[in-house]
Amino acid sequence: MEVFSGRPRSPERHPPVGRSREGRASLLNLRSAAGQVFLLQIVIVVLLVAAAVVGMVLQAASDALQQGRRESVVAAQTFANAPGTAAALQSPDPSAVLQPRAEEARKRAGMDFIVAMNTEGIRYTYPYPQEIGKKFVGTIEPALQGRTVVEQAGGPPLPVGEGTNVQAVVPVTDSRGEVVGLVSAGLTVKNVAQLWLPQLPIILGSGAAALVLAIAGTTLVIRRLRRQTHGLAPVELAQLYEHHDAVLHAVREGVLIIGPDGRLLLANDEAMRLLGLPEQVQGRPVRELGLPEPMLRLLSSPDAVTDEVHSVGNRMLAVNKRPTYPHDDRAGSVVTLRDTTELAAVSGRAEVARERLKLLYEAGMGIGTTLDVGRTAQELADVAARQFADLVTVDLLDAVLRGWEPTAEGWRHLRRAAIGGDHQRVPVYRLGEVITFSVHTPQMRTLQEGRGVLETDLSQARGWREQDPERARKALECGLRSLVTVPLRARHVALGVANFYRTADSPVFEPEDLDIAEELAVRAAVALDNARRFTREHAMAVTLQRSLLPRGQPDQDALEVSWRYLPAEAGVGGDWFDVIPLPGARVALVMGDVVGHGLHAAATMGRLRTAVHNFSTLDLPVDEVLGNLDDLVVRMDNEEGADDAANGHEGQGVTGATCLYAVYDPVAGSCTMARAGHPEPMVLLPDGTVTCPGVPASAPLGLGGYPFETAEFTVPEGSQLVLYTDGLVEDRVQDIDVGMERLRRALDGFGDRSPEETCQAVMDALQPSHSFDDIALLTARTRIYPPSRVAEWDVPPDPALVPSVRARCRETLAQWGLEETGYATELIVSELVTNAIRYGSPPIGVRLLHGRCLTCEVSDGSGTSPRLRRAATTDEGGRGLFLVAQFAQRWGTRHTPRGKVIWAEQFLQDGTSGASHPAPVSFLLDQFDLDQFDLD
């Protein structure tokens, strides 16, 4: 049997064992109310069952007698009135005639006996023949008078055995109506149990059902009682009441319970003391308690009240009121009273402290959210203007605004950096205006003394009024009343001052307010100094990085180039790019990105850019350039890592970088490219189609030991190569794939734009509102060298053919209008071809390129490179390359898959050679027999 204890029912399907045992124990324990009720119900059920059984037995006996009386009368009358009965009684031998008939009738009627007798009571018939002729046992006198007699009497033995006989005696009359004999019929009532035993299971079942219902009712009552009493026993309820009463009168808070009719049901001792109530007030209407009218309205109103303060006598009481049953209109209410008289003054001071703490908390959260000096100053003005002052101004040194170290020499000349509050009504210096403070102003005093200055009445502040008399007069007319000015100091250096003003509509500043202003200034000064230092470092890094980036486009004929560079807001990164002219009219394009931000990244970028220039000067293949850069980054990592470990700065020297290196050849119209962890470039074709050249991705620089794959592809004339860093296509909220798709859409369909227009369109479409990383973008439109400006031919390995090479060179220069450079060019070509024939191997070729400069290239199949040396006067050779170096402005060697190329460039000015022959050349020619070259 489960018994509830008043707590929410557990979601388990089966009740806990402890609760089941507790329920059974409560029913079986006769000391408990539940056990006693259960026992009483069992006794009642048993008595009811016993009474029902007794009543049923008595009723069954009575019914059996009544039935026997009816049946005996019917049988006796039927036999007495049967035809021939009267005649048989008057016959000489009545027994012979009536005995068979009586037995047959007895059996048919189900009677125990049917006796026919004469008027004297002598039997003529009986179930046992030996009893015939004997005297009938019973009353016959009424029957002789013509009445029917029904009685209970004993008699001789019967076939059914002994028992109580129920017999009826009726008269037999003749045709004249005279009684000629008697007939008696009867039954023996042997066992009445046959009538009531079939109904006994019903009675017992009803009793059992009643007992089950009693148990269920008792259980439900117990569960309801436990629910209403929260599972507490009567003893516990009594203890709870005692404790409740003790606590109610001991608590230092007044408690009133008011009924729905407005009568006071309960008042504890504290409530009676606070309200001054008499002893016998329970049950009286609230209106009769003699309380003040505001308190009476509050107690009589059905509305809930929270912490309302009312005056009762000389006390200030905080009142709370709640209904006893919120959803019942007839419910009463509970009122609590708390004496706040002693806490009123303390609460006022606590409220002021709370407001100040709130102000300082908001200052800590709202000042210094950015690393911008001006924005930080404005945040200070906005925070203070909301809760502390009516007007706030912040004046800073120019050096602080520019990120420089502040000095005391600039104190008199401060610049208005921020204004907060109501500055439209009060005339103040404008934002950005330089203010020259006099020595006696509160601002100069606070800077010199290093502490805040309080002016409670500005009309009496002589120094403040002397600063600008006309402006001060207008400010006072507008209601300006008091001032607190505090220095903004960080690391014992003043950065500026903060001025807090209040108008006549607000209370004047007090000494406690000076402490709050100084605390605000301390917090703001730290943020301003951090912003200043960041501004300085950011400016230094930007300056360093911009000084390391290209400042102008180099002279070259292969590409029309344009670029954009945008430094990050949070700090300069290591993005860089370059356009490097190479021999043979080729141009190298470089785009790189150094991991990290700040001066370290900018310095690393400068080192890598210098290294790329050096490797490009060697005219190495693109994969070898990236390989050498990778080795350099690894060495830089090792060096800086070792230095940081020695100084206790683990991990600060680790460097990583990405780089893309491409070489474009305008003569062949091809581009060779490799990338180390860098985003793949895009190619904007002249018809507006945007493609990716499919340059394989290689590992970033700094991992060491990984090869770099190269891709070579043909670029149609007028196409634009678009190189960029990941800052353009990727940020904190945008994946790089999404950014590259946006870049593709920005380029698609605009193949006729110039590189400058392409750069601007891409930046307009993809430049983020807040740049968290550097952005570098480079676009280069390709050009093809016209065939008319390229001359090349093969040279058989025969020294005798050198004069024909010079002659063909002379003819080509004449076609180009470069006769003035003929002598030097013929000398250079002759020397280079002679060296190729003498020291190189076939095939040998010559190529002349006419562009911004005249380039002479001699190629052969040998991999050995010539070197320049100074020959002695007695040496027969060794002067050829010296002559080449003197007549050409640049010369060098580059290796190809089929050998090498020796090249020399002569700068052209207005179609002629711009080189002047130095004096050592004339001296050398005087000693050198040029006839061996057969220049004619």
Short mmCIF file of C-alpha atoms in Angstrom, two decimals, residues 296-616:
data_model
loop_
_atom_site.label_atom_id
_atom_site.label_comp_id
_atom_site.label_asym_id
_atom_site.label_seq_id
_atom_site.Cartn_x
_atom_site.Cartn_y
_atom_site.Cartn_z
CA LEU A 296 -4.48 52.06 6.90
CA ARG A 297 -4.89 52.50 3.14
CA LEU A 298 -1.94 50.23 2.53
CA LEU A 299 -3.26 47.49 4.86
CA SER A 300 -6.81 47.71 3.46
CA SER A 301 -5.76 47.70 -0.19
CA PRO A 302 -5.65 44.33 -2.03
CA ASP A 303 -2.59 45.39 -4.01
CA ALA A 304 0.85 43.89 -3.37
CA VAL A 305 3.53 46.22 -1.98
CA THR A 306 7.32 45.92 -2.06
CA ASP A 307 9.58 47.90 0.27
CA GLU A 308 7.35 50.95 0.66
CA VAL A 309 8.54 53.21 3.45
CA HIS A 310 5.90 54.70 5.78
CA SER A 311 6.19 56.82 8.88
CA VAL A 312 4.50 55.43 12.00
CA GLY A 313 5.17 57.50 15.05
CA ASN A 314 8.88 58.22 15.15
CA ARG A 315 9.79 55.19 13.09
CA MET A 316 10.35 54.65 9.35
CA LEU A 317 8.96 51.27 8.44
CA ALA A 318 9.67 49.36 5.21
CA VAL A 319 6.45 47.52 4.37
CA ASN A 320 6.03 44.43 2.17
CA LYS A 321 2.61 42.97 1.45
CA ARG A 322 1.59 39.83 -0.41
CA PRO A 323 -1.77 37.99 -0.76
CA THR A 324 -2.10 34.66 1.07
CA TYR A 325 -3.69 33.04 -2.00
CA PRO A 326 -2.80 35.06 -5.11
CA HIS A 327 -5.48 33.50 -7.32
CA ASP A 328 -8.39 33.85 -4.88
CA ASP A 329 -10.25 37.17 -4.72
CA ARG A 330 -11.37 36.40 -1.16
CA ALA A 331 -7.84 35.77 0.07
CA GLY A 332 -6.31 37.74 2.85
CA SER A 333 -2.80 39.19 2.96
CA VAL A 334 0.48 38.90 4.83
CA VAL A 335 2.29 42.10 5.81
CA THR A 336 5.89 42.32 7.00
CA LEU A 337 7.32 45.40 8.71
CA ARG A 338 11.00 46.28 9.00
CA ASP A 339 12.37 49.19 11.03
CA THR A 340 14.67 51.24 8.78
CA THR A 341 15.02 54.29 10.98
CA GLU A 342 18.62 53.60 11.93
CA LEU A 343 19.59 52.56 8.38
CA ALA A 344 18.30 55.66 6.59
CA ALA A 345 21.50 57.65 6.92
CA VAL A 346 23.67 54.61 6.19
CA SER A 347 21.57 53.81 3.12
CA GLY A 348 22.09 57.29 1.75
CA ARG A 349 25.85 56.96 2.05
CA ALA A 350 25.74 53.45 0.62
CA GLU A 351 23.73 54.71 -2.37
CA VAL A 352 26.34 57.35 -3.06
CA ALA A 353 29.10 54.74 -2.81
CA ARG A 354 27.16 52.43 -5.08
CA GLU A 355 26.80 55.13 -7.72
CA ARG A 356 30.52 55.84 -7.53
CA LEU A 357 31.41 52.18 -7.87
CA LYS A 358 29.05 51.91 -10.81
CA LEU A 359 30.76 54.89 -12.42
CA LEU A 360 34.21 53.39 -11.91
CA TYR A 361 33.00 50.03 -13.23
CA GLU A 362 31.60 51.62 -16.37
CA ALA A 363 34.82 53.57 -16.74
CA GLY A 364 36.84 50.38 -16.57
CA MET A 365 34.62 48.75 -19.19
CA GLY A 366 34.12 51.78 -21.45
CA ILE A 367 37.55 53.47 -21.48
CA GLY A 368 40.36 51.95 -23.52
CA THR A 369 38.31 49.74 -25.81
CA THR A 370 40.59 50.74 -28.70
CA LEU A 371 44.24 51.68 -29.13
CA ASP A 372 43.39 55.07 -30.56
CA VAL A 373 44.38 58.10 -28.47
CA GLY A 374 41.55 60.33 -29.63
CA ARG A 375 38.94 57.63 -29.24
CA THR A 376 40.15 56.81 -25.71
CA ALA A 377 39.94 60.47 -24.70
CA GLN A 378 36.39 60.67 -26.06
CA GLU A 379 35.43 57.53 -24.12
CA LEU A 380 36.57 59.21 -20.91
CA ALA A 381 34.48 62.28 -21.71
CA ASP A 382 31.38 60.23 -22.57
CA VAL A 383 31.53 58.01 -19.47
CA ALA A 384 32.03 60.91 -17.06
CA ALA A 385 29.35 63.08 -18.73
CA ARG A 386 26.68 60.45 -18.20
CA GLN A 387 26.89 60.17 -14.40
CA PHE A 388 29.50 62.49 -12.94
CA ALA A 389 29.56 65.86 -14.67
CA ASP A 390 27.45 67.97 -17.00
CA LEU A 391 30.38 68.91 -19.24
CA VAL A 392 33.71 67.12 -19.69
CA THR A 393 36.71 68.19 -21.76
CA VAL A 394 40.01 66.38 -22.28
CA ASP A 395 43.13 68.30 -23.34
CA LEU A 396 46.27 66.40 -24.40
CA LEU A 397 49.78 67.27 -25.46
CA ASP A 398 50.42 67.21 -29.18
CA ALA A 399 53.22 64.74 -28.56
CA VAL A 400 50.73 62.30 -27.00
CA LEU A 401 48.36 62.58 -29.95
CA ARG A 402 51.23 61.83 -32.33
CA GLY A 403 52.56 58.95 -30.24
CA TRP A 404 55.70 60.72 -29.04
CA GLU A 405 57.05 60.84 -25.51
CA PRO A 406 55.45 63.74 -23.60
CA THR A 407 57.63 66.44 -22.03
CA ALA A 408 56.94 69.22 -19.54
CA GLU A 409 57.86 71.83 -22.16
CA GLY A 410 54.52 71.27 -23.90
CA TRP A 411 52.27 71.73 -20.88
CA ARG A 412 51.19 75.27 -21.74
CA HIS A 413 50.05 74.30 -25.23
CA LEU A 414 47.45 71.55 -25.07
CA ARG A 415 45.08 70.42 -27.81
CA ARG A 416 41.40 69.83 -27.15
CA ALA A 417 41.07 66.04 -27.75
CA ALA A 418 37.53 65.28 -26.56
CA ILE A 419 34.32 66.98 -25.42
CA GLY A 420 31.45 65.25 -23.66
CA GLY A 421 28.11 66.34 -22.27
CA ASP A 422 26.21 69.56 -22.90
CA HIS A 423 28.78 71.57 -24.88
CA GLN A 424 26.28 73.12 -27.27
CA ARG A 425 24.93 75.48 -24.61
CA VAL A 426 28.22 76.29 -22.88
CA PRO A 427 30.94 78.02 -24.95
CA VAL A 428 34.10 75.91 -24.86
CA TYR A 429 37.19 75.56 -27.00
CA ARG A 430 36.47 73.58 -30.16
CA LEU A 431 37.64 70.04 -30.77
CA GLY A 432 41.20 70.01 -32.11
CA GLU A 433 41.93 73.62 -31.06
CA VAL A 434 45.28 74.38 -29.40
CA ILE A 435 44.83 75.99 -25.96
CA THR A 436 47.54 78.05 -24.30
CA PHE A 437 46.95 77.97 -20.55
CA SER A 438 48.24 80.70 -18.29
CA VAL A 439 50.26 79.90 -15.21
CA HIS A 440 47.43 80.63 -12.76
CA THR A 441 44.75 78.48 -14.39
CA PRO A 442 43.55 75.34 -12.57
CA GLN A 443 44.84 73.26 -15.51
CA MET A 444 48.41 74.47 -15.11
CA ARG A 445 48.21 74.13 -11.34
CA THR A 446 47.10 70.50 -11.60
CA LEU A 447 49.90 69.74 -14.06
CA GLN A 448 52.56 71.38 -11.91
CA GLU A 449 51.32 69.97 -8.60
CA GLY A 450 50.44 66.52 -9.96
CA ARG A 451 47.10 66.39 -8.15
CA GLY A 452 43.50 67.37 -8.76
CA VAL A 453 42.22 70.92 -8.23
CA LEU A 454 38.66 71.67 -7.05
CA GLU A 455 36.91 74.96 -7.84
CA THR A 456 33.53 74.91 -6.11
CA ASP A 457 32.56 78.38 -7.41
CA LEU A 458 33.93 79.33 -10.82
CA SER A 459 32.72 82.89 -10.41
CA GLN A 460 35.39 83.25 -7.70
CA ALA A 461 38.09 81.33 -9.60
CA ARG A 462 40.38 84.18 -10.63
CA GLY A 463 42.87 82.11 -12.60
CA TRP A 464 40.14 80.39 -14.60
CA ARG A 465 38.48 83.72 -15.46
CA GLU A 466 41.79 85.35 -16.51
CA GLN A 467 42.43 82.60 -19.06
CA ASP A 468 39.72 83.92 -21.40
CA PRO A 469 37.55 86.60 -19.72
CA GLU A 470 34.94 86.86 -22.45
CA ARG A 471 34.49 83.12 -22.81
CA ALA A 472 34.41 82.71 -18.99
CA ARG A 473 31.69 85.40 -18.71
CA LYS A 474 29.50 83.65 -21.28
CA ALA A 475 30.05 80.27 -19.60
CA LEU A 476 28.97 81.66 -16.23
CA GLU A 477 25.89 83.20 -17.83
CA CYS A 478 25.04 79.78 -19.27
CA GLY A 479 25.08 78.31 -15.76
CA LEU A 480 28.58 76.85 -15.42
CA ARG A 481 29.12 76.53 -11.69
CA SER A 482 31.98 74.32 -10.44
CA LEU A 483 35.07 72.59 -11.82
CA VAL A 484 37.30 69.65 -11.02
CA THR A 485 40.45 69.38 -13.10
CA VAL A 486 42.83 66.45 -12.71
CA PRO A 487 46.08 65.51 -14.46
CA LEU A 488 46.28 62.52 -16.76
CA ARG A 489 49.54 60.91 -15.62
CA ALA A 490 51.11 57.63 -16.65
CA ARG A 491 54.51 56.37 -15.58
CA HIS A 492 54.96 59.64 -13.59
CA VAL A 493 54.61 61.68 -16.79
CA ALA A 494 51.70 64.04 -17.51
CA LEU A 495 49.84 63.38 -20.75
CA GLY A 496 47.25 66.15 -20.36
CA VAL A 497 44.34 67.20 -18.17
CA ALA A 498 40.69 66.22 -17.78
CA ASN A 499 38.17 68.93 -16.84
CA PHE A 500 34.82 68.10 -15.22
CA TYR A 501 32.20 70.88 -15.04
CA ARG A 502 28.81 71.08 -13.34
CA THR A 503 26.12 73.63 -14.04
CA ALA A 504 23.66 75.31 -11.70
CA ASP A 505 21.17 72.48 -12.27
CA SER A 506 23.47 70.02 -10.45
CA PRO A 507 25.03 70.08 -6.97
CA VAL A 508 28.50 71.59 -6.74
CA PHE A 509 31.51 69.34 -6.60
CA GLU A 510 32.62 68.25 -3.14
CA PRO A 511 35.98 66.93 -1.91
CA GLU A 512 34.69 63.35 -2.31
CA ASP A 513 34.08 64.07 -5.98
CA LEU A 514 37.72 65.04 -6.37
CA ASP A 515 38.71 61.49 -5.39
CA ILE A 516 36.35 60.05 -8.01
CA ALA A 517 37.75 62.37 -10.69
CA GLU A 518 41.32 61.35 -9.85
CA GLU A 519 40.38 57.67 -10.01
CA LEU A 520 38.80 58.21 -13.43
CA ALA A 521 41.90 60.05 -14.57
CA VAL A 522 44.21 57.26 -13.40
CA ARG A 523 42.24 54.64 -15.32
CA ALA A 524 42.03 56.81 -18.43
CA ALA A 525 45.72 57.77 -18.31
CA VAL A 526 46.81 54.14 -18.45
CA ALA A 527 44.61 53.55 -21.49
CA LEU A 528 45.84 56.77 -23.13
CA ASP A 529 49.47 55.83 -22.58
CA ASN A 530 48.91 52.38 -24.03
CA ALA A 531 47.21 53.95 -27.06
CA ARG A 532 50.06 56.47 -27.39
CA ARG A 533 52.72 53.79 -27.31
CA PHE A 534 50.77 51.72 -29.81
CA THR A 535 50.44 54.77 -32.06
CA ARG A 536 54.18 55.30 -31.88
CA GLU A 537 55.04 51.68 -32.59
CA HIS A 538 52.42 51.50 -35.31
CA ALA A 539 53.78 54.64 -36.97
CA MET A 540 57.34 53.32 -36.70
CA ALA A 541 56.35 49.98 -38.17
CA VAL A 542 54.38 51.61 -40.98
CA THR A 543 57.29 53.93 -41.71
CA LEU A 544 59.72 51.03 -41.70
CA GLN A 545 57.53 48.88 -43.88
CA ARG A 546 56.76 51.61 -46.39
CA SER A 547 60.44 52.41 -46.59
CA LEU A 548 61.09 48.77 -47.45
CA LEU A 549 58.33 48.54 -50.05
CA PRO A 550 58.78 49.81 -53.63
CA ARG A 551 58.42 53.57 -53.86
CA GLY A 552 58.06 53.70 -57.61
CA GLN A 553 57.86 51.54 -60.66
CA PRO A 554 61.18 50.43 -62.13
CA ASP A 555 61.96 51.03 -65.80
CA GLN A 556 60.99 47.96 -67.78
CA ASP A 557 59.14 47.13 -71.01
CA ALA A 558 57.43 43.86 -70.13
CA LEU A 559 54.58 44.84 -67.77
CA GLU A 560 52.28 47.71 -66.94
CA VAL A 561 52.10 47.51 -63.13
CA SER A 562 49.92 48.97 -60.39
CA TRP A 563 49.63 48.08 -56.71
CA ARG A 564 47.87 48.81 -53.44
CA TYR A 565 49.08 48.35 -49.88
CA LEU A 566 46.83 48.77 -46.79
CA PRO A 567 48.37 48.23 -43.32
CA ALA A 568 46.34 46.56 -40.60
CA GLU A 569 44.58 48.67 -37.98
CA ALA A 570 45.89 46.66 -35.05
CA GLY A 571 49.50 46.62 -36.20
CA VAL A 572 51.67 46.51 -39.26
CA GLY A 573 52.22 43.06 -40.68
CA GLY A 574 54.82 41.59 -42.96
CA ASP A 575 53.11 41.78 -46.37
CA TRP A 576 55.43 42.81 -49.18
CA PHE A 577 55.72 42.81 -52.95
CA ASP A 578 58.24 43.80 -55.57
CA VAL A 579 58.78 44.28 -59.30
CA ILE A 580 62.35 43.40 -60.31
CA PRO A 581 63.64 43.90 -63.89
CA LEU A 582 65.75 40.99 -65.11
CA PRO A 583 68.12 40.67 -68.02
CA GLY A 584 66.63 39.87 -71.38
CA ALA A 585 63.67 42.28 -70.86
CA ARG A 586 62.21 39.87 -68.33
CA VAL A 587 60.53 40.99 -65.11
CA ALA A 588 60.21 39.17 -61.78
CA LEU A 589 57.04 39.65 -59.70
CA VAL A 590 57.24 38.89 -55.98
CA MET A 591 54.45 38.74 -53.38
CA GLY A 592 55.11 37.62 -49.80
CA ASP A 593 53.63 37.58 -46.32
CA VAL A 594 55.59 37.26 -43.07
CA VAL A 595 53.77 35.75 -40.10
CA GLY A 596 53.06 38.19 -37.28
CA HIS A 597 52.72 41.93 -36.83
CA GLY A 598 54.81 44.82 -35.66
CA LEU A 599 58.43 45.81 -36.06
CA HIS A 600 59.68 42.25 -36.02
CA ALA A 601 57.51 41.28 -38.98
CA ALA A 602 58.45 44.45 -40.88
CA ALA A 603 62.16 43.88 -40.27
CA THR A 604 61.87 40.26 -41.35
CA MET A 605 60.04 41.37 -44.48
CA GLY A 606 62.88 43.79 -45.29
CA ARG A 607 65.46 41.03 -44.97
CA LEU A 608 63.49 38.72 -47.23
CA ARG A 609 62.94 41.45 -49.84
CA THR A 610 66.67 42.20 -49.88
CA ALA A 611 67.40 38.49 -50.24
CA VAL A 612 64.99 38.18 -53.16
CA HIS A 613 66.75 41.09 -54.89
CA ASN A 614 70.09 39.35 -54.41
CA PHE A 615 68.82 36.02 -55.68
CA SER A 616 67.20 37.75 -58.64
#
